[in-house]
Every structure is written in structure tokens, then in C-alpha cells.
């Protein structure tokens, strides 16, 4: 399992597999923050991550910090 920190004001830590998609990661964040999935936008260095891409393809590694925003 890989662990990343998803930062908003809470700084939630989420564990996932590298073959999971960014949509799966958004679902995990939704479960921890009680925010609707359609309201979350994940960004890596100002690049918006699309739901269908795998986290391995996005080069997201253990200990990485992602930002998420509410739309």
C-alpha cells in the first residue's frame, strides 16, 4: 500500500494501490471528509488529475503530498 497526504485544511492521509485510479482516490477522500465526490478536484503541481488515470501513471509515489480543492 502506498500512502499520500491529501491536503486541504485537514491534511488527511490516504492509503491506496498504485493501480487504483484517481477516481478511486477521490472516493477514499470522500469517505474520510464526508464531501461529495463531484465537489473534489485533485491537483499535482497545478495539474488537474482526471478520474480515469491510474495513480502509477500519474507518478504518484509513497509520501507524496497532493492538494485537493472544493469546487
Coordinates of N, CA, C and O in Angstrom, one line a residue, residues 1 10-12 14-16 20 25 28 32-33 39 46 53 59 69:
X1 N 0.8 -1.2 0.0 CA 0.0 0.0 0.0 C 0.9 1.2 0.0 O 1.9 1.3 0.7
X10 N -7.5 19.9 6.4 CA -7.4 18.8 7.3 C -6.1 18.0 7.2 O -5.6 17.4 8.2
X11 N -5.5 17.9 6.0 CA -4.3 17.1 5.8 C -4.5 15.7 6.0 O -3.8 15.0 6.7
X12 N -5.5 15.1 5.4 CA -5.9 13.7 5.5 C -4.8 12.8 4.9 O -4.3 13.1 3.8
X14 N -4.2 9.1 3.1 CA -5.0 8.1 2.4 C -4.0 7.0 1.9 O -3.0 7.3 1.4
X15 N -4.4 5.7 2.1 CA -3.6 4.6 1.5 C -4.3 4.0 0.3 O -5.5 3.9 0.3
X16 N -3.5 3.7 -0.7 CA -4.1 3.2 -1.9 C -3.1 2.3 -2.6 O -1.9 2.2 -2.3
X20 N -4.8 1.8 -8.6 CA -6.1 2.5 -8.4 C -6.1 3.7 -9.3 O -5.1 4.3 -9.6
X25 N -9.2 7.2 -5.6 CA -8.7 8.1 -4.5 C -9.6 9.1 -4.1 O -9.8 9.4 -2.9
X28 N -12.0 7.5 -1.7 CA -11.4 7.4 -0.3 C -11.4 8.7 0.4 O -11.7 8.7 1.6
X32 N -13.5 9.9 4.0 CA -12.9 10.4 5.2 C -13.4 11.8 5.5 O -13.4 12.2 6.7
X33 N -13.8 12.6 4.5 CA -14.1 14.0 4.7 C -15.6 14.3 4.6 O -16.1 15.4 4.9
X39 N -17.5 17.2 -5.9 CA -17.1 18.5 -5.4 C -15.5 18.6 -5.2 O -15.0 19.6 -4.9
X46 N -0.3 21.9 -9.8 CA -1.2 22.7 -10.7 C -1.8 22.0 -11.8 O -2.4 22.5 -12.7
X53 N -7.4 8.1 -14.9 CA -6.0 7.8 -14.9 C -5.5 7.0 -13.7 O -6.0 7.3 -12.6
X59 N 2.4 9.2 -11.7 CA 3.7 9.2 -11.0 C 3.5 9.7 -9.6 O 4.2 10.6 -9.1
X69 N -9.1 20.4 -3.8 CA -9.9 21.7 -3.7 C -11.4 21.3 -3.9 O -11.7 20.3 -4.4

